[in-house]
Short mmCIF file of C-alpha atoms in Angstrom, two decimals:
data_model
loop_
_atom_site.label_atom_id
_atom_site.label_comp_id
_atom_site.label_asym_id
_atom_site.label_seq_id
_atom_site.Cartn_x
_atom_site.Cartn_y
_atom_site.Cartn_z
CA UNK M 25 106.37 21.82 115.69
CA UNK M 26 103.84 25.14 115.12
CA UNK M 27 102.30 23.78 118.53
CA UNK M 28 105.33 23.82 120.68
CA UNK M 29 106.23 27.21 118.84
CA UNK M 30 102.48 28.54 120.16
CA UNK M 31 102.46 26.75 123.43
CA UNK M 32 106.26 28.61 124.31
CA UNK M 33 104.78 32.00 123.27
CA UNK M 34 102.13 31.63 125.36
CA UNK M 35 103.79 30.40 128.17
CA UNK M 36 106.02 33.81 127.61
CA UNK M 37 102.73 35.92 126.94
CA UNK M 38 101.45 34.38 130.59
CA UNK M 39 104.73 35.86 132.44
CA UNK M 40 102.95 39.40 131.61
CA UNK M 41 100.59 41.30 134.41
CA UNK M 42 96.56 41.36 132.94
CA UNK M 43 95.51 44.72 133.24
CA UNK M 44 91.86 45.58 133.31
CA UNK M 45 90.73 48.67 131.43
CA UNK M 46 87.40 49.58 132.83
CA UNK M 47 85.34 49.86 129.94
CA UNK M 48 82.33 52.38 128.87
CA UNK M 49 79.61 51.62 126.30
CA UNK M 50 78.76 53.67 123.52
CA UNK M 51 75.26 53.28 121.07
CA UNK M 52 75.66 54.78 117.36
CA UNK M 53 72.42 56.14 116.01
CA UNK M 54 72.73 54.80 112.43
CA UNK M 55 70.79 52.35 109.74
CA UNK M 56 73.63 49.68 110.19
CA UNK M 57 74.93 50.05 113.95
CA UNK M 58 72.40 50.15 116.38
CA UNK M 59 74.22 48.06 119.33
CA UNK M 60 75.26 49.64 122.40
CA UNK M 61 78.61 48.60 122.42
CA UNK M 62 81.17 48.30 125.36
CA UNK M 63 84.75 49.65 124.38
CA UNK M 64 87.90 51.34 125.71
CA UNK M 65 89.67 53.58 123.83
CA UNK M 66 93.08 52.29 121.88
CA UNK M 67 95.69 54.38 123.40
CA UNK M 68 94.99 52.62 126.49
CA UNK M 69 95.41 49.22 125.05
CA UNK M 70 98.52 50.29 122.71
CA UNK M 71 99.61 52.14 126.09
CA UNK M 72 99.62 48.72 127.81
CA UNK M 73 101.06 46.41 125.26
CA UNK M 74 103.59 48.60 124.99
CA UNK M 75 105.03 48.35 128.09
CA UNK M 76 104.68 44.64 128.30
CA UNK M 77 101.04 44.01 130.11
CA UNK M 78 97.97 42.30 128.73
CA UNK M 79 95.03 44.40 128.52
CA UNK M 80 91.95 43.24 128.88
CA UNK M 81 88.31 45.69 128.63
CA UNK M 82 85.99 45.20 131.18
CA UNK M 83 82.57 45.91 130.20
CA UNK M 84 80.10 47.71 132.51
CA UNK M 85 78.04 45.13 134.55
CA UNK M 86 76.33 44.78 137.48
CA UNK M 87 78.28 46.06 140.77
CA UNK M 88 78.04 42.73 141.89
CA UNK M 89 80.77 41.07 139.86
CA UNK M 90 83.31 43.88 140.47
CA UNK M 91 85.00 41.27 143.20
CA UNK M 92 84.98 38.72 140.41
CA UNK M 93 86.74 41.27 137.91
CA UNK M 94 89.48 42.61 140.17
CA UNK M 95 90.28 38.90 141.37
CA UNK M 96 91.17 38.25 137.88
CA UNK M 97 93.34 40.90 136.83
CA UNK M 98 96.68 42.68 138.33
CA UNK M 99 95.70 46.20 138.21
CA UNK M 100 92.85 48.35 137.24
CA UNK M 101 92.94 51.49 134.22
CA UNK M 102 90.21 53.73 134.65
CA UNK M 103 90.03 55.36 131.53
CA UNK M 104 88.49 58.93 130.64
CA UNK M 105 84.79 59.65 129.55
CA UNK M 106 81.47 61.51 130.67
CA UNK M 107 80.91 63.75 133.74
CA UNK M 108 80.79 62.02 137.46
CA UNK M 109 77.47 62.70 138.47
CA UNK M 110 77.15 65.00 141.96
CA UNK M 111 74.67 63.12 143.23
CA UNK M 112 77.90 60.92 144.66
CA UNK M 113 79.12 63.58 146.78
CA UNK M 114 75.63 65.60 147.34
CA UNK M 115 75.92 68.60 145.02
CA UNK M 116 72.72 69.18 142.81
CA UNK M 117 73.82 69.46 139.02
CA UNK M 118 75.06 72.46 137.84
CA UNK M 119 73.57 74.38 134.51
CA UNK M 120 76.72 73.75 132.74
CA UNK M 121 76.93 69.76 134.10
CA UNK M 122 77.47 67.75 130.86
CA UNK M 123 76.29 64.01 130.29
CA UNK M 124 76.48 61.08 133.20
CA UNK M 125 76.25 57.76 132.97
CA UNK M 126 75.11 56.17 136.30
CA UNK M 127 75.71 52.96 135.90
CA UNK M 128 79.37 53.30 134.99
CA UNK M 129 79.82 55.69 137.82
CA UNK M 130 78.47 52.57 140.42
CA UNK M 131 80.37 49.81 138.79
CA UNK M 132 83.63 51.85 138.35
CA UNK M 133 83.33 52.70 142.24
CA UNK M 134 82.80 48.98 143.02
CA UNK M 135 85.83 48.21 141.13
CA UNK M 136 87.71 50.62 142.72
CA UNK M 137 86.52 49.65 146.45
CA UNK M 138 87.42 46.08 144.99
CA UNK M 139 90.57 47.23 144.12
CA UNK M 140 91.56 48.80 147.14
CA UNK M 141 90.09 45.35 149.31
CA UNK M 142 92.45 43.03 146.84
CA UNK M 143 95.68 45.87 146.95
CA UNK M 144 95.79 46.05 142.95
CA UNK M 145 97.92 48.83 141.39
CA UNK M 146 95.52 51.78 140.12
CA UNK M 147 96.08 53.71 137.06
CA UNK M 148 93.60 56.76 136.84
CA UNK M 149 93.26 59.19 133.79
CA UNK M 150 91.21 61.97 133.64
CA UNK M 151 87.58 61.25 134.38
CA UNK M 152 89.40 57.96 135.90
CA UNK M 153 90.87 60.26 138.37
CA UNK M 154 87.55 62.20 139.34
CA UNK M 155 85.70 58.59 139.92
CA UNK M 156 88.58 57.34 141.88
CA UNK M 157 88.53 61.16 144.00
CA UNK M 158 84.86 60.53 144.29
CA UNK M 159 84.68 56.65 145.39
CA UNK M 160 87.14 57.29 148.37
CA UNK M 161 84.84 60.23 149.57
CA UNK M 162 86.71 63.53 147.59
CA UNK M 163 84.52 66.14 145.36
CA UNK M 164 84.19 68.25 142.22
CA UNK M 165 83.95 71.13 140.69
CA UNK M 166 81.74 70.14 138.12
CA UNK M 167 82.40 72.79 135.72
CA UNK M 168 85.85 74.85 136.47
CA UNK M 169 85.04 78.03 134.14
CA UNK M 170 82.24 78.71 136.73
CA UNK M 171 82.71 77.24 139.85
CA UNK M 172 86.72 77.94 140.07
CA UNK M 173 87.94 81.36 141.08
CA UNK M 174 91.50 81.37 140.19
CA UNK M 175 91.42 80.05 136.69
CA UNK M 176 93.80 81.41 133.92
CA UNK M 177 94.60 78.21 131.74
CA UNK M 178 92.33 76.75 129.00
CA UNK M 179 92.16 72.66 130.31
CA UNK M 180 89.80 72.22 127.06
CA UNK M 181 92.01 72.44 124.56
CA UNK M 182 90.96 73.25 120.28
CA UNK M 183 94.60 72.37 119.49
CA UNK M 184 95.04 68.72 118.21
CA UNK M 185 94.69 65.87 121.29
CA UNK M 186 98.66 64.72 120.60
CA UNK M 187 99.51 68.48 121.18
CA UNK M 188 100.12 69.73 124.84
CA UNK M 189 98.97 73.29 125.19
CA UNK M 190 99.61 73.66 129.41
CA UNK M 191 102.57 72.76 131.64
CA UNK M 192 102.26 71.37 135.08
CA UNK M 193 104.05 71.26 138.07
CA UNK M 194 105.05 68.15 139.84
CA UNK M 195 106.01 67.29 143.83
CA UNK M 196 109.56 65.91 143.93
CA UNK M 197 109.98 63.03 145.87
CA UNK M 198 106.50 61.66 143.87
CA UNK M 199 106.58 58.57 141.99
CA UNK M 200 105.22 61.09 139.12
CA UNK M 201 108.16 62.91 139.29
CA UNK M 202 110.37 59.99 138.68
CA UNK M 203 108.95 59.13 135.08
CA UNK M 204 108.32 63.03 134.04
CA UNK M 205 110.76 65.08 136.31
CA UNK M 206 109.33 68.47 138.32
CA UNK M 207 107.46 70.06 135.43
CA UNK M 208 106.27 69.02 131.81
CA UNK M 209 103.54 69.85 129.57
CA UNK M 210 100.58 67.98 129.16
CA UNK M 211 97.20 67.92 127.26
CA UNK M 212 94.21 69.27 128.68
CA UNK M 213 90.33 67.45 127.99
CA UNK M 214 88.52 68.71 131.14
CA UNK M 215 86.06 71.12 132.59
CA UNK M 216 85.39 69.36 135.95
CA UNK M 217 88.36 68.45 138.53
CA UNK M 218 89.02 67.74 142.02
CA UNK M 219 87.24 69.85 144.31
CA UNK M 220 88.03 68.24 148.13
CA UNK M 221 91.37 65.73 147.88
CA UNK M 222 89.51 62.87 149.40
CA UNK M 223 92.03 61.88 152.36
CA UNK M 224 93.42 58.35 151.23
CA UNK M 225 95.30 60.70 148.22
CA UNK M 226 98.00 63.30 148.38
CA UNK M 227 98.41 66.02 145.69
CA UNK M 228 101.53 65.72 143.47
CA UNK M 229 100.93 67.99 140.63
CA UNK M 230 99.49 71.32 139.70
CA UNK M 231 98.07 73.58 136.78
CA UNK M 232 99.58 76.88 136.58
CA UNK M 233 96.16 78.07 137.53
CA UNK M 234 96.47 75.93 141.06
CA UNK M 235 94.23 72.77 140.14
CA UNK M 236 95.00 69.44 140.92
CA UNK M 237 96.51 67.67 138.12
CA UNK M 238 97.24 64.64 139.63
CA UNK M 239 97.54 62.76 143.09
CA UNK M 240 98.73 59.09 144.54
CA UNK M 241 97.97 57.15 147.68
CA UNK M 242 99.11 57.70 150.83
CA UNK M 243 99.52 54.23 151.91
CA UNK M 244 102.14 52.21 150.61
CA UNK M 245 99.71 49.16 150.58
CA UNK M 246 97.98 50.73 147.87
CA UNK M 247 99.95 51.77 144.43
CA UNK M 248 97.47 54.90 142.91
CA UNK M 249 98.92 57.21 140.26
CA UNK M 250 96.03 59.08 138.91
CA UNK M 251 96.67 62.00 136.74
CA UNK M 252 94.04 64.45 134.67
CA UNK M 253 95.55 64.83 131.28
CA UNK M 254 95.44 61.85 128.62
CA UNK M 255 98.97 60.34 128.30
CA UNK M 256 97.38 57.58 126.30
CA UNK M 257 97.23 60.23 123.08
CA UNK M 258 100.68 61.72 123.45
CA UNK M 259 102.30 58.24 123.41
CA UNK M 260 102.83 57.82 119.71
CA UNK M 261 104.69 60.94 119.90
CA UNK M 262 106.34 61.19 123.44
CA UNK M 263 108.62 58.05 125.04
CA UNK M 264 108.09 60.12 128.24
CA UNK M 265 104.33 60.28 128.55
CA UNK M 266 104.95 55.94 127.48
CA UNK M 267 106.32 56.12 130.71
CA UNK M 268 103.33 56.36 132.82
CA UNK M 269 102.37 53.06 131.19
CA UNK M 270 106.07 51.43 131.93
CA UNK M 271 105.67 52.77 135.70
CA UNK M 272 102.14 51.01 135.70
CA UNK M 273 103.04 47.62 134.89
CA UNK M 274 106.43 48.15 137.13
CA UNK M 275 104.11 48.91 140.10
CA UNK M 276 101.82 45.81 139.22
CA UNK M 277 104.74 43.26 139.41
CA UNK M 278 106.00 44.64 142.19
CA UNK M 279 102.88 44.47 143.70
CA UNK M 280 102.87 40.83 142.54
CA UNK M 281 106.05 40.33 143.58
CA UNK M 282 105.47 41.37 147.54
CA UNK M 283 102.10 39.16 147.31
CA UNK M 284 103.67 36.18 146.30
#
């Protein structure tokens, strides 16, 4: 009887997308821990199961099994994390450039040309969305408090990370703008952000101050939402910023749906 139970919640479990969180590694410097150790953060994963996928991490590995990775899942996260190294788009790094990891940056951009080859649903979040800029041929500015003229708004907030501190504004008509209207506040964890739009995105969402906040594709064969701010720390507190996660997994089985 407790195996037929199993076996029919599984079989229900199996009906939901498998999302792959690209992962990052991380190596704590103490007596008891010293494994580098691949991880996504939780909101991500609560994020997910909330709106009814199955998330799975992907762990950083060699470019070469990105095609093996993306065949397996039904859309790709690409989580936040350290600086995108200029050496992508052929900037030396600035004084105030923080700490890259190159290997994420060339398996993340694999995944993402992957991705794009296999027409799975993309879900970007803040560094997420300056990889995905920077795989499809867009820039930086790798640190906004120097490099960006017009700036007025703080986009590294003190205030707690379940707090937004900035509003943006968003494109109506956008699929952004159906899950969180024309404006809304947000959280801000950045001090690098789209430079040059690379030309497979469009712009749908702006800073006060003018920057990019977020974009999506331009073709309708490939779902992108990619947005700057972390949604996947405002969730606990805010059904709306859940949405972005509901509007994920929608896009992924409707993607599914128009592959079948």
């Amino acid at each position: 009887m407790m195996v037929l139970i199993f076996e029919e919640r599984l079989m229900h479990m199996q009906t939901y997308p498998l999302i792959g969180i690209a992962g990052n590694h991380r190596q704590d410097n103490t007596e008891e821990d010293r494994y580098i150790l691949s991880y996504a953060p939780n909101g991500f994963v609560r994020g997910l199961e909330k709106a009814k996928a199955i998330p799975v991490i992907i762990p950083i590995s060699t470019p070469e099994f990105a095609k093996e990775f993306i065949s397996r899942v039904d859309g790709l996260l690409l989580a936040g994390g350290q600086d995108v190294s200029p050496l992508l788009y052929g900037e030396e790094p600035h004084l105030n450039l923080a700490r890259t990891y190159p290997a994420r940056d060339a398996f993340e951009i694999e995944l993402i040309k992957e991705a794009y080859r296999q027409h799975k649903p993309i879900f970007a979040v803040c560094r997420g969305l300056q990889i995905l800029n920077v795989a499809l041929g867009g820039t930086l500015y790798q640190d906004i408090e120097s490099q960006y003229d017009n700036i007025s708004v703080k986009h590294t907030q003190k205030t707690m990370p379940s707090q937004p501190t900035h509003t943006i504004q968003i494109a109506s008509g956008s699929e952004l703008s159906r899950v969180l209207g024309t404006t809304t506040p947000v959280n801000s964890y950045h001090h690098q952000a789209v430079k040059q739009l690379a030309s497979n995105f469009v712009p749908v969402a702006w800073s006060t101050d003018g920057l990019i906040e977020a974009f999506e594709s331009k073709s309708e064969d490939q779902s992108v939402v990619a947005v700057q701010w972390h949604p996947e720390l405002l969730i606990e507190d805010s059904n709306v910023m859940q949405g972005l996660f509901d509007n994920f997994v929608e896009r992924v089985n409707r993607s599914k749906q128009n592959t079948k």
